[in-house]
Structure formats: structure tokens, C-alpha cells
Short mmCIF file of C-alpha atoms and ligand atoms in Angstrom, two decimals:
data_model
loop_
_atom_site.label_atom_id
_atom_site.label_comp_id
_atom_site.label_asym_id
_atom_site.label_seq_id
_atom_site.Cartn_x
_atom_site.Cartn_y
_atom_site.Cartn_z
CA MET T 1 21.91 5.38 -13.60
CA GLY T 2 22.44 8.01 -10.50
CA ARG T 3 24.43 11.80 -11.23
CA VAL T 4 28.11 11.44 -11.32
CA ARG T 5 29.69 12.11 -7.72
CA VAL T 6 32.97 14.56 -8.33
CA HIS T 7 34.94 17.15 -6.61
CA GLN T 8 32.89 20.07 -6.13
CA HIS T 9 36.26 22.48 -7.56
CA VAL T 10 39.48 20.99 -8.69
CA ASN T 11 42.59 23.22 -8.72
CA PRO T 12 43.21 24.24 -12.44
CA LEU T 13 47.00 24.56 -11.01
CA ALA T 14 48.01 20.86 -9.60
CA PRO T 15 49.89 19.04 -12.01
CA TYR T 16 47.28 16.78 -13.68
CA TYR T 17 45.64 19.77 -15.13
CA ARG T 18 48.75 21.18 -16.56
CA GLN T 19 48.49 18.62 -19.10
CA ALA T 20 48.13 19.57 -22.84
CA PRO T 21 44.38 18.00 -24.70
CA LYS T 22 44.52 16.65 -27.98
CA PRO T 23 43.32 19.26 -30.31
CA VAL T 24 39.51 18.84 -30.73
CA ASP T 25 39.08 16.93 -34.37
CA ILE T 26 36.07 18.27 -35.55
CA GLU T 27 35.61 16.12 -38.65
CA HIS T 28 35.65 13.34 -35.78
CA VAL T 29 32.74 14.66 -33.24
CA PHE T 30 30.52 15.89 -35.49
CA ALA T 31 28.49 14.39 -38.41
CA ASP T 32 28.93 17.59 -40.14
CA PRO T 33 31.67 19.76 -39.21
CA THR T 34 31.01 22.72 -41.57
CA LYS T 35 28.06 24.17 -39.12
CA PRO T 36 28.49 26.84 -36.72
CA LEU T 37 30.20 26.15 -33.81
CA LEU T 38 29.23 27.25 -30.16
CA LEU T 39 31.71 26.93 -27.75
CA ASP T 40 30.87 26.39 -24.20
CA VAL T 41 33.62 26.99 -21.65
CA GLY T 42 32.94 25.65 -18.01
CA CYS T 43 30.29 23.65 -19.26
CA ALA T 44 30.31 21.24 -15.93
CA ARG T 45 27.68 18.78 -16.63
CA GLY T 46 26.97 20.31 -19.83
CA ARG T 47 22.92 20.65 -19.86
CA PHE T 48 23.00 23.52 -21.44
CA LEU T 49 24.49 22.05 -24.69
CA LEU T 50 22.76 18.88 -24.27
CA ARG T 51 19.21 20.63 -24.62
CA MET T 52 21.04 23.35 -26.72
CA ALA T 53 22.24 20.54 -29.64
CA GLY T 54 18.22 19.28 -29.59
CA ALA T 55 16.91 22.76 -30.21
CA GLU T 56 18.65 24.15 -32.40
CA PRO T 57 20.48 21.22 -34.38
CA SER T 58 21.36 23.49 -36.83
CA TRP T 59 24.85 24.56 -35.00
CA ASN T 60 27.35 22.39 -33.40
CA TYR T 61 28.04 22.49 -30.02
CA LEU T 62 31.47 21.85 -28.00
CA GLY T 63 31.81 21.83 -24.31
CA VAL T 64 34.99 22.24 -22.51
CA GLU T 65 35.43 21.52 -18.77
CA ILE T 66 37.99 20.68 -16.51
CA ARG T 67 35.83 17.54 -14.00
CA GLU T 68 37.09 15.03 -16.32
CA PRO T 69 33.80 12.45 -14.81
CA LEU T 70 31.34 14.82 -15.56
CA VAL T 71 32.79 15.01 -19.36
CA ASP T 72 32.45 11.44 -19.85
CA GLU T 73 28.95 11.70 -18.49
CA ALA T 74 27.90 14.00 -20.50
CA ASN T 75 29.37 12.43 -23.77
CA ARG T 76 27.38 9.65 -22.48
CA LEU T 77 24.30 11.41 -22.47
CA ALA T 78 25.03 12.60 -25.80
CA GLY T 79 25.06 9.91 -27.72
CA GLU T 80 22.39 8.17 -25.59
CA ALA T 81 20.44 10.95 -27.29
CA GLU T 82 21.96 10.42 -30.24
CA LEU T 83 22.81 13.60 -31.02
CA ASP T 84 25.65 14.06 -33.80
CA ASN T 85 26.55 17.40 -33.02
CA LEU T 86 27.60 17.71 -29.45
CA HIS T 87 30.40 16.60 -27.89
CA TYR T 88 32.85 17.76 -24.67
CA ALA T 89 36.18 17.89 -23.94
CA PHE T 90 38.23 17.31 -20.90
CA CYS T 91 40.51 20.57 -20.91
CA ASN T 92 41.96 23.17 -18.00
CA ALA T 93 41.07 25.87 -20.20
CA MET T 94 42.78 28.77 -18.33
CA LEU T 95 45.88 27.02 -19.66
CA TRP T 96 45.00 24.89 -22.79
CA LEU T 97 42.19 26.32 -24.91
CA ASP T 98 44.53 27.40 -27.54
CA ARG T 99 45.76 23.66 -28.26
CA LEU T 100 42.12 22.31 -27.69
CA LEU T 101 41.33 24.58 -30.84
CA GLU T 102 44.15 24.57 -32.93
CA GLY T 103 42.56 22.08 -35.52
CA ILE T 104 39.38 24.09 -35.70
CA PRO T 105 39.25 25.62 -39.23
CA SER T 106 38.95 29.55 -39.44
CA GLY T 107 35.35 30.54 -39.64
CA VAL T 108 33.86 27.89 -37.89
CA LEU T 109 33.70 29.00 -33.82
CA GLN T 110 31.11 31.54 -34.13
CA THR T 111 29.77 32.01 -30.29
CA VAL T 112 31.35 31.40 -26.88
CA THR T 113 29.59 31.07 -24.09
CA ILE T 114 31.12 31.82 -20.34
CA GLN T 115 28.77 31.50 -17.89
CA PHE T 116 29.10 31.49 -14.26
CA PRO T 117 32.87 30.51 -14.07
CA ASP T 118 33.98 29.59 -10.49
CA PRO T 119 34.78 32.70 -8.85
CA TRP T 120 37.66 31.82 -6.58
CA PHE T 121 36.69 34.18 -3.97
CA LYS T 122 39.77 33.99 -1.91
CA LYS T 123 42.77 37.04 -3.16
CA LYS T 124 45.12 33.78 -2.77
CA HIS T 125 43.15 31.72 -5.47
CA ALA T 126 43.03 34.39 -8.31
CA LYS T 127 45.56 33.03 -10.17
CA ARG T 128 42.90 30.17 -10.73
CA ARG T 129 40.40 32.14 -12.04
CA MET T 130 39.42 30.46 -15.14
CA VAL T 131 38.87 33.84 -17.67
CA ASN T 132 42.28 35.73 -17.83
CA ARG T 133 43.76 37.62 -20.29
CA GLU T 134 45.51 34.35 -22.34
CA MET T 135 42.31 33.00 -22.84
CA ILE T 136 40.83 36.48 -24.37
CA ASP T 137 43.55 36.41 -26.84
CA THR T 138 42.83 32.50 -27.75
CA ILE T 139 39.23 33.72 -28.21
CA ALA T 140 40.16 36.35 -30.19
CA ARG T 141 42.40 34.32 -32.58
CA HIS T 142 39.81 31.47 -33.45
CA LEU T 143 36.64 33.12 -33.30
CA ALA T 144 34.97 33.70 -36.60
CA PRO T 145 34.78 38.06 -37.80
CA ASP T 146 31.40 38.64 -36.26
CA GLY T 147 31.83 36.13 -33.66
CA ARG T 148 29.94 36.66 -29.95
CA VAL T 149 31.17 35.66 -26.80
CA PHE T 150 27.92 35.78 -24.19
CA VAL T 151 29.29 35.90 -20.69
CA GLN T 152 27.18 36.10 -17.63
CA THR T 153 27.52 35.34 -13.79
CA ASP T 154 26.14 36.52 -10.01
CA ILE T 155 29.58 37.64 -8.80
CA GLU T 156 30.09 41.32 -9.30
CA PHE T 157 33.29 41.74 -8.74
CA LEU T 158 33.56 38.56 -11.14
CA ALA T 159 31.68 40.09 -13.99
CA ASP T 160 33.53 43.11 -13.36
CA GLU T 161 37.20 41.67 -13.73
CA MET T 162 35.81 39.43 -16.98
CA PHE T 163 34.16 42.78 -18.26
CA ALA T 164 37.93 44.74 -18.20
CA LEU T 165 39.49 42.16 -19.75
CA PHE T 166 37.05 41.71 -22.73
CA ARG T 167 36.71 45.57 -22.26
CA GLY T 168 40.62 46.12 -22.47
CA ASP T 169 40.93 44.55 -25.96
CA GLU T 170 40.68 46.20 -28.95
CA ARG T 171 38.72 43.49 -30.93
CA PHE T 172 36.13 42.83 -29.21
CA ARG T 173 33.50 45.37 -29.13
CA GLU T 174 30.53 45.60 -25.95
CA ASP T 175 26.94 44.77 -27.06
CA PRO T 176 25.97 44.94 -23.40
CA THR T 177 23.21 42.44 -23.26
CA ALA T 178 20.67 42.34 -19.87
CA GLU T 179 18.99 39.37 -20.89
CA ASN T 180 20.45 35.70 -21.96
CA PRO T 181 19.92 35.23 -25.41
CA PHE T 182 19.42 31.48 -25.76
CA PRO T 183 16.51 29.48 -25.54
CA VAL T 184 18.52 27.14 -22.38
CA LYS T 185 18.99 28.75 -19.58
CA THR T 186 22.90 26.58 -17.54
CA GLU T 187 22.00 24.73 -14.26
CA ARG T 188 23.61 27.88 -11.89
CA GLU T 189 21.41 30.11 -14.06
CA LYS T 190 18.52 29.03 -12.89
CA ALA T 191 19.60 28.08 -9.47
CA VAL T 192 20.55 31.87 -8.89
CA GLU T 193 17.56 32.61 -10.28
CA GLU T 194 15.60 30.20 -7.79
CA LYS T 195 16.86 32.53 -5.30
CA SER T 196 15.97 35.86 -6.97
CA LEU T 197 19.87 37.00 -7.43
CA PRO T 198 21.16 39.38 -9.54
CA VAL T 199 22.92 38.04 -13.06
CA TYR T 200 25.88 40.06 -14.67
CA ARG T 201 25.62 40.22 -18.38
CA SER T 202 27.34 41.40 -21.72
CA SER T 203 27.81 40.04 -24.94
CA PHE T 204 31.53 40.90 -26.92
CA VAL T 205 31.41 41.19 -30.52
CA LEU T 206 34.82 40.63 -32.18
CA ASP T 207 35.41 43.20 -35.34
CA GLY T 208 31.79 44.87 -36.44
CA SER T 209 28.87 43.16 -35.85
CA SER T 210 25.85 40.97 -36.63
CA GLU T 211 23.42 38.58 -34.94
CA LYS T 212 25.19 35.11 -34.44
CA ILE T 213 23.44 33.01 -31.70
CA PRO T 214 21.60 29.87 -31.92
CA GLY T 215 17.39 30.49 -31.56
C1 SAM C 301 29.59 27.02 -10.92
S1 SAM C 301 29.70 26.11 -12.34
C2 SAM C 301 28.91 26.51 -13.61
C3 SAM C 301 28.77 25.58 -14.75
C4 SAM C 301 27.67 25.95 -16.02
N1 SAM C 301 28.42 26.75 -16.88
C5 SAM C 301 26.49 26.66 -15.60
O1 SAM C 301 26.33 27.68 -15.42
O2 SAM C 301 25.82 26.03 -14.75
C6 SAM C 301 31.48 26.11 -13.24
C7 SAM C 301 32.13 25.49 -14.28
O3 SAM C 301 33.38 25.68 -14.42
C8 SAM C 301 34.28 24.63 -14.85
N2 SAM C 301 36.19 25.08 -14.49
C9 SAM C 301 36.37 25.63 -13.85
N3 SAM C 301 37.62 26.07 -13.97
C10 SAM C 301 37.51 25.73 -15.23
C11 SAM C 301 39.20 25.67 -15.93
N4 SAM C 301 39.89 25.99 -16.08
N5 SAM C 301 38.85 24.51 -17.34
C12 SAM C 301 37.62 24.28 -17.49
N6 SAM C 301 36.74 24.60 -16.66
C13 SAM C 301 36.43 24.69 -15.70
C14 SAM C 301 33.79 24.31 -13.23
O4 SAM C 301 34.99 22.88 -13.01
C15 SAM C 301 32.78 23.92 -13.14
O5 SAM C 301 32.24 23.29 -13.85
#
């Protein structure tokens, strides 16, 4: 089967994307819901998680994406690969990440990745950018103590903007991260590396520090 064709961008402020998602039921979507959970926000086709779920099966993986056909296709591929530790959810993470995560027991979400989110370059589109103060607050409230957020992008101003949001929240401490700590690269990361463009990365740890990444 060929790749699903979808719009390159969708407007997260359009009425369709303002609808609340159902909270993820980890008892239902994962075979063993007690495993530590990695959340990838803006996962696109979900290939990063597909490979992580096979490579590091002692974790569960949840991908969140606003382009619904990509979510359906990614769940289909996870099913075909018989991965019972991987699930993708259709959600506008800019507005509804809190609702999506509300059923996840405390202590389970141990890592969050935000990788190459859409920059929405124009000033008039700045409100469409996925990472905002509400998302930082949601992550801080759902992440386990010592949990880690890994952020990377090739767009310098967007890195500055996202890093400033985390640095401005005293619940996080920064752990500067020059290299991708995961054994897998995202699609966008591979494309950027092929063009030898710089990538801006950092990590933010909630309340104290310890290594909490698979791999
Ligand atoms: C440039 S792509 C990068 C995809 C992947 N993380 C990677 O590194 O290859 C950004 C992704 O974020 C998704 N996205 C943008 N805004 C979003 C939102 N508000 N909620 C969920 N996903 C969003 C886009 O649809 C797109 O798939």
C-alpha cells in the first residue's frame, strides 16, 4: 500500500480541530500499562515511535498528531507489526493535550519528545505554533518526577521560543543536550541531516534529575 496523502499543514485553530479528544485509556491501548510511557508530540507518520517500540519494548509509546489520516495509518502499521506497546492518538496538542492525558496515572509518563514542530513562520500565524505556555504546564503536571522532555528543531527562532518557555517554568531544570539521545532519528531529523543543516536541541528535567530515556 502506498503512502497516505495528506495536507502538509492543517490550521489548529479551525473548528474541526477545536473538538476535544477522548482521553487515552492506557489499560485498553497497551498490553502492559505499567510500563514507563514515552509521549511524542507531533509525531507525523509515527516512524520514530514504530522503530523505538520494536527496539526498546520495555517502554510504552504514545504518538500524538493533528493530521488524522496519518494517525489511522500509523495505528494500522503498529497493528501489522504486532506491537502492543505503541499507540497513536488524533489530537490537537496545542489545545487538548491535557484532556488527552487526563486518564494516565501519575508516575507513568516518564519522557516527552517534541521534535521539529511546524514553525508557522509568519508573525500572524504565531498563535498556531504547537508549543505554548499551556502545553508546558500540561507536561509539568503529567510528567513523573525526574521525567524528561527532549526538544529539537532546525529552526533557530523556534528553538529559542520553545527553550524560553521551559526555562521560564521553575518546575524544570535544563540539561543541555547536543546530540539526540535516542537510538532512532525522526523523518525530519534525517532530512535535515542530509542537508547538513544545524539542529538545536535541549532537554528539560522535572524536579531533580536522573536518566529516563529508553535506549
Ligand atoms: C515538521 S513535522 C515533524 C514530524 C516528526 N516529529 C519528525 O520529526 O519527523 C511536525 C508535525 O507536527 C504536527 N503538528 C503540528 N501542530 C500540531 C498540533 N497542534 N497538535 C498535534 N500535532 C501537530 C504536524 O501535523 C506534523 O506532522
